[in-house]
């Protein structure tokens, strides 16, 4: 070693204190690099925040549908269910104990156990609303059968049903191919419904985010076990398309009763409780 030249850290004479100092110095370098990385990350985040638009500034997807649809299906009163299970199983019906909620739960279990299908008719209600103030024109609807089978032999069970007859709807007869559509309107409802809906369903309609429209399609059959969807056509913003309304990703289903071999009644009233007879 040359005189007058201080030794490098790694050449320093070993001692306990010296080795600790060297170890600390060696560890300090990556610590400084870590701080530099954090600083760079913060800077990148700030730059990204400046360059990237906020959610409110982003342009809407030009291919997105310019409206939303909320739909549900329900059975009209008195139509009941069809099941292919033998009457020995299908005829073991819920018993009304005075608790309506318990009765509903019993029916849900019965439907699952017997794989029952809504019989004769099904109502599909849906509401269409725009996603902005841009006007969307609804030009029409059709009921499209996706599967058609003959009505199956089985048990027709009538329960309390699930709703009243609507005052206006589009009626679809599945026993014709393609289904025949007709409209029904009862003006006697008067003040019970909004004034702008006191008219038959007649397309076209215009909707936007501040103006929605509600519709009901009443689908009926006696002769088939049918699956179906509703196709709604529209025009907006220089585009046109078809929106399909279905049952949470699968077709709606309704079964006729023309091949029923047994009829069962399950009404929670004296004289109508749980009885079955040949159809």
PDB file of N, CA, C and O in Angstrom, residues 47-78:
ATOM      1  N   UNK A  47     -48.117  12.256 -12.926  1.00  0.00           N
ATOM      2  CA  UNK A  47     -48.203  12.458 -14.375  1.00  0.00           C
ATOM      3  C   UNK A  47     -49.410  11.728 -14.939  1.00  0.00           C
ATOM      4  O   UNK A  47     -50.168  12.253 -15.758  1.00  0.00           O
ATOM      5  N   UNK A  48     -49.624  10.466 -14.475  1.00  0.00           N
ATOM      6  CA  UNK A  48     -50.764   9.690 -14.967  1.00  0.00           C
ATOM      7  C   UNK A  48     -52.065  10.369 -14.602  1.00  0.00           C
ATOM      8  O   UNK A  48     -53.015  10.398 -15.389  1.00  0.00           O
ATOM      9  N   UNK A  49     -52.129  10.920 -13.378  1.00  0.00           N
ATOM     10  CA  UNK A  49     -53.353  11.594 -12.944  1.00  0.00           C
ATOM     11  C   UNK A  49     -53.641  12.807 -13.807  1.00  0.00           C
ATOM     12  O   UNK A  49     -54.795  13.154 -14.059  1.00  0.00           O
ATOM     13  N   UNK A  50     -52.567  13.471 -14.274  1.00  0.00           N
ATOM     14  CA  UNK A  50     -52.759  14.639 -15.133  1.00  0.00           C
ATOM     15  C   UNK A  50     -53.172  14.221 -16.530  1.00  0.00           C
ATOM     16  O   UNK A  50     -54.032  14.820 -17.166  1.00  0.00           O
ATOM     17  N   UNK A  51     -52.527  13.128 -17.029  1.00  0.00           N
ATOM     18  CA  UNK A  51     -52.762  12.727 -18.410  1.00  0.00           C
ATOM     19  C   UNK A  51     -54.029  11.921 -18.592  1.00  0.00           C
ATOM     20  O   UNK A  51     -54.686  12.011 -19.628  1.00  0.00           O
ATOM     21  N   UNK A  52     -54.423  11.085 -17.586  1.00  0.00           N
ATOM     22  CA  UNK A  52     -55.592  10.222 -17.723  1.00  0.00           C
ATOM     23  C   UNK A  52     -56.850  10.998 -17.371  1.00  0.00           C
ATOM     24  O   UNK A  52     -56.914  11.648 -16.325  1.00  0.00           O
ATOM     25  N   UNK A  53     -57.898  10.944 -18.202  1.00  0.00           N
ATOM     26  CA  UNK A  53     -59.135  11.659 -17.884  1.00  0.00           C
ATOM     27  C   UNK A  53     -59.876  10.993 -16.743  1.00  0.00           C
ATOM     28  O   UNK A  53     -59.755   9.789 -16.528  1.00  0.00           O
ATOM     29  N   UNK A  54     -60.623  11.765 -15.997  1.00  0.00           N
ATOM     30  CA  UNK A  54     -61.450  11.219 -14.928  1.00  0.00           C
ATOM     31  C   UNK A  54     -62.641  10.503 -15.528  1.00  0.00           C
ATOM     32  O   UNK A  54     -62.921  10.597 -16.718  1.00  0.00           O
ATOM     33  N   UNK A  55     -63.372   9.741 -14.670  1.00  0.00           N
ATOM     34  CA  UNK A  55     -64.543   9.006 -15.147  1.00  0.00           C
ATOM     35  C   UNK A  55     -65.553   9.942 -15.802  1.00  0.00           C
ATOM     36  O   UNK A  55     -66.189   9.590 -16.801  1.00  0.00           O
ATOM     37  N   UNK A  56     -65.718  11.134 -15.224  1.00  0.00           N
ATOM     38  CA  UNK A  56     -66.710  12.068 -15.766  1.00  0.00           C
ATOM     39  C   UNK A  56     -66.279  12.658 -17.095  1.00  0.00           C
ATOM     40  O   UNK A  56     -67.110  13.134 -17.864  1.00  0.00           O
ATOM     41  N   UNK A  57     -64.941  12.618 -17.388  1.00  0.00           N
ATOM     42  CA  UNK A  57     -64.442  13.212 -18.621  1.00  0.00           C
ATOM     43  C   UNK A  57     -64.324  12.197 -19.744  1.00  0.00           C
ATOM     44  O   UNK A  57     -64.148  12.557 -20.895  1.00  0.00           O
ATOM     45  N   UNK A  58     -64.378  10.901 -19.412  1.00  0.00           N
ATOM     46  CA  UNK A  58     -64.232   9.878 -20.436  1.00  0.00           C
ATOM     47  C   UNK A  58     -65.437   9.860 -21.363  1.00  0.00           C
ATOM     48  O   UNK A  58     -66.570   9.974 -20.921  1.00  0.00           O
ATOM     49  N   UNK A  59     -65.167   9.660 -22.628  1.00  0.00           N
ATOM     50  CA  UNK A  59     -66.247   9.619 -23.599  1.00  0.00           C
ATOM     51  C   UNK A  59     -66.995   8.301 -23.478  1.00  0.00           C
ATOM     52  O   UNK A  59     -66.394   7.257 -23.250  1.00  0.00           O
ATOM     53  N   UNK A  60     -68.310   8.306 -23.644  1.00  0.00           N
ATOM     54  CA  UNK A  60     -69.068   7.063 -23.566  1.00  0.00           C
ATOM     55  C   UNK A  60     -68.708   6.118 -24.705  1.00  0.00           C
ATOM     56  O   UNK A  60     -68.305   6.557 -25.783  1.00  0.00           O
ATOM     57  N   UNK A  61     -68.835   4.845 -24.448  1.00  0.00           N
ATOM     58  CA  UNK A  61     -68.565   3.830 -25.464  1.00  0.00           C
ATOM     59  C   UNK A  61     -69.597   3.959 -26.581  1.00  0.00           C
ATOM     60  O   UNK A  61     -70.799   3.789 -26.343  1.00  0.00           O
ATOM     61  N   UNK A  62     -69.165   4.263 -27.807  1.00  0.00           N
ATOM     62  CA  UNK A  62     -70.142   4.458 -28.885  1.00  0.00           C
ATOM     63  C   UNK A  62     -70.897   3.186 -29.242  1.00  0.00           C
ATOM     64  O   UNK A  62     -71.945   3.241 -29.885  1.00  0.00           O
ATOM     65  N   UNK A  63     -70.371   2.025 -28.826  1.00  0.00           N
ATOM     66  CA  UNK A  63     -71.048   0.771 -29.123  1.00  0.00           C
ATOM     67  C   UNK A  63     -71.975   0.317 -27.999  1.00  0.00           C
ATOM     68  O   UNK A  63     -72.684  -0.677 -28.145  1.00  0.00           O
ATOM     69  N   UNK A  64     -71.961   1.016 -26.874  1.00  0.00           N
ATOM     70  CA  UNK A  64     -72.821   0.625 -25.754  1.00  0.00           C
ATOM     71  C   UNK A  64     -74.275   0.910 -26.084  1.00  0.00           C
ATOM     72  O   UNK A  64     -74.601   1.865 -26.792  1.00  0.00           O
ATOM     73  N   UNK A  65     -75.161   0.074 -25.556  1.00  0.00           N
ATOM     74  CA  UNK A  65     -76.589   0.284 -25.777  1.00  0.00           C
ATOM     75  C   UNK A  65     -77.022   1.577 -25.079  1.00  0.00           C
ATOM     76  O   UNK A  65     -76.700   1.781 -23.904  1.00  0.00           O
ATOM     77  N   UNK A  66     -77.756   2.459 -25.766  1.00  0.00           N
ATOM     78  CA  UNK A  66     -78.093   3.768 -25.178  1.00  0.00           C
ATOM     79  C   UNK A  66     -79.309   3.749 -24.256  1.00  0.00           C
ATOM     80  O   UNK A  66     -79.944   4.780 -24.056  1.00  0.00           O
ATOM     81  N   UNK A  67     -79.640   2.620 -23.699  1.00  0.00           N
ATOM     82  CA  UNK A  67     -80.765   2.517 -22.775  1.00  0.00           C
ATOM     83  C   UNK A  67     -80.575   1.290 -21.898  1.00  0.00           C
ATOM     84  O   UNK A  67     -79.739   0.426 -22.172  1.00  0.00           O
ATOM     85  N   UNK A  68     -81.350   1.232 -20.822  1.00  0.00           N
ATOM     86  CA  UNK A  68     -81.341   0.075 -19.939  1.00  0.00           C
ATOM     87  C   UNK A  68     -82.725  -0.559 -19.923  1.00  0.00           C
ATOM     88  O   UNK A  68     -83.735   0.120 -20.190  1.00  0.00           O
ATOM     89  N   UNK A  69     -82.770  -1.851 -19.608  1.00  0.00           N
ATOM     90  CA  UNK A  69     -84.034  -2.580 -19.517  1.00  0.00           C
ATOM     91  C   UNK A  69     -84.062  -3.325 -18.192  1.00  0.00           C
ATOM     92  O   UNK A  69     -83.109  -4.039 -17.850  1.00  0.00           O
ATOM     93  N   UNK A  70     -85.129  -3.155 -17.446  1.00  0.00           N
ATOM     94  CA  UNK A  70     -85.362  -3.921 -16.219  1.00  0.00           C
ATOM     95  C   UNK A  70     -86.631  -4.737 -16.440  1.00  0.00           C
ATOM     96  O   UNK A  70     -87.682  -4.177 -16.792  1.00  0.00           O
ATOM     97  N   UNK A  71     -86.562  -6.043 -16.250  1.00  0.00           N
ATOM     98  CA  UNK A  71     -87.709  -6.901 -16.554  1.00  0.00           C
ATOM     99  C   UNK A  71     -87.954  -7.917 -15.445  1.00  0.00           C
ATOM    100  O   UNK A  71     -87.055  -8.228 -14.650  1.00  0.00           O
ATOM    101  N   UNK A  72     -89.172  -8.423 -15.405  1.00  0.00           N
ATOM    102  CA  UNK A  72     -89.529  -9.520 -14.505  1.00  0.00           C
ATOM    103  C   UNK A  72     -90.709 -10.268 -15.102  1.00  0.00           C
ATOM    104  O   UNK A  72     -91.470  -9.713 -15.905  1.00  0.00           O
ATOM    105  N   UNK A  73     -90.863 -11.524 -14.726  1.00  0.00           N
ATOM    106  CA  UNK A  73     -91.998 -12.317 -15.183  1.00  0.00           C
ATOM    107  C   UNK A  73     -92.842 -12.717 -13.986  1.00  0.00           C
ATOM    108  O   UNK A  73     -92.340 -12.846 -12.862  1.00  0.00           O
ATOM    109  N   UNK A  74     -94.138 -12.926 -14.231  1.00  0.00           N
ATOM    110  CA  UNK A  74     -95.040 -13.358 -13.161  1.00  0.00           C
ATOM    111  C   UNK A  74     -96.205 -14.119 -13.791  1.00  0.00           C
ATOM    112  O   UNK A  74     -96.570 -13.883 -14.950  1.00  0.00           O
ATOM    113  N   UNK A  75     -96.776 -15.006 -12.990  1.00  0.00           N
ATOM    114  CA  UNK A  75     -97.923 -15.766 -13.471  1.00  0.00           C
ATOM    115  C   UNK A  75     -99.220 -15.002 -13.192  1.00  0.00           C
ATOM    116  O   UNK A  75     -99.396 -14.485 -12.089  1.00  0.00           O
ATOM    117  N   UNK A  76    -100.111 -14.919 -14.149  1.00  0.00           N
ATOM    118  CA  UNK A  76    -101.420 -14.328 -13.852  1.00  0.00           C
ATOM    119  C   UNK A  76    -102.175 -15.178 -12.832  1.00  0.00           C
ATOM    120  O   UNK A  76    -101.859 -16.346 -12.613  1.00  0.00           O
ATOM    121  N   UNK A  77    -103.165 -14.597 -12.212  1.00  0.00           N
ATOM    122  CA  UNK A  77    -103.956 -15.325 -11.216  1.00  0.00           C
ATOM    123  C   UNK A  77    -104.667 -16.517 -11.849  1.00  0.00           C
ATOM    124  O   UNK A  77    -105.207 -16.432 -12.954  1.00  0.00           O
ATOM    125  N   UNK A  78    -104.632 -17.646 -11.138  1.00  0.00           N
ATOM    126  CA  UNK A  78    -105.459 -18.785 -11.508  1.00  0.00           C
ATOM    127  C   UNK A  78    -104.932 -19.696 -12.580  1.00  0.00           C
ATOM    128  O   UNK A  78    -105.604 -20.670 -12.934  1.00  0.00           O
TER     129      UNK A  78
END
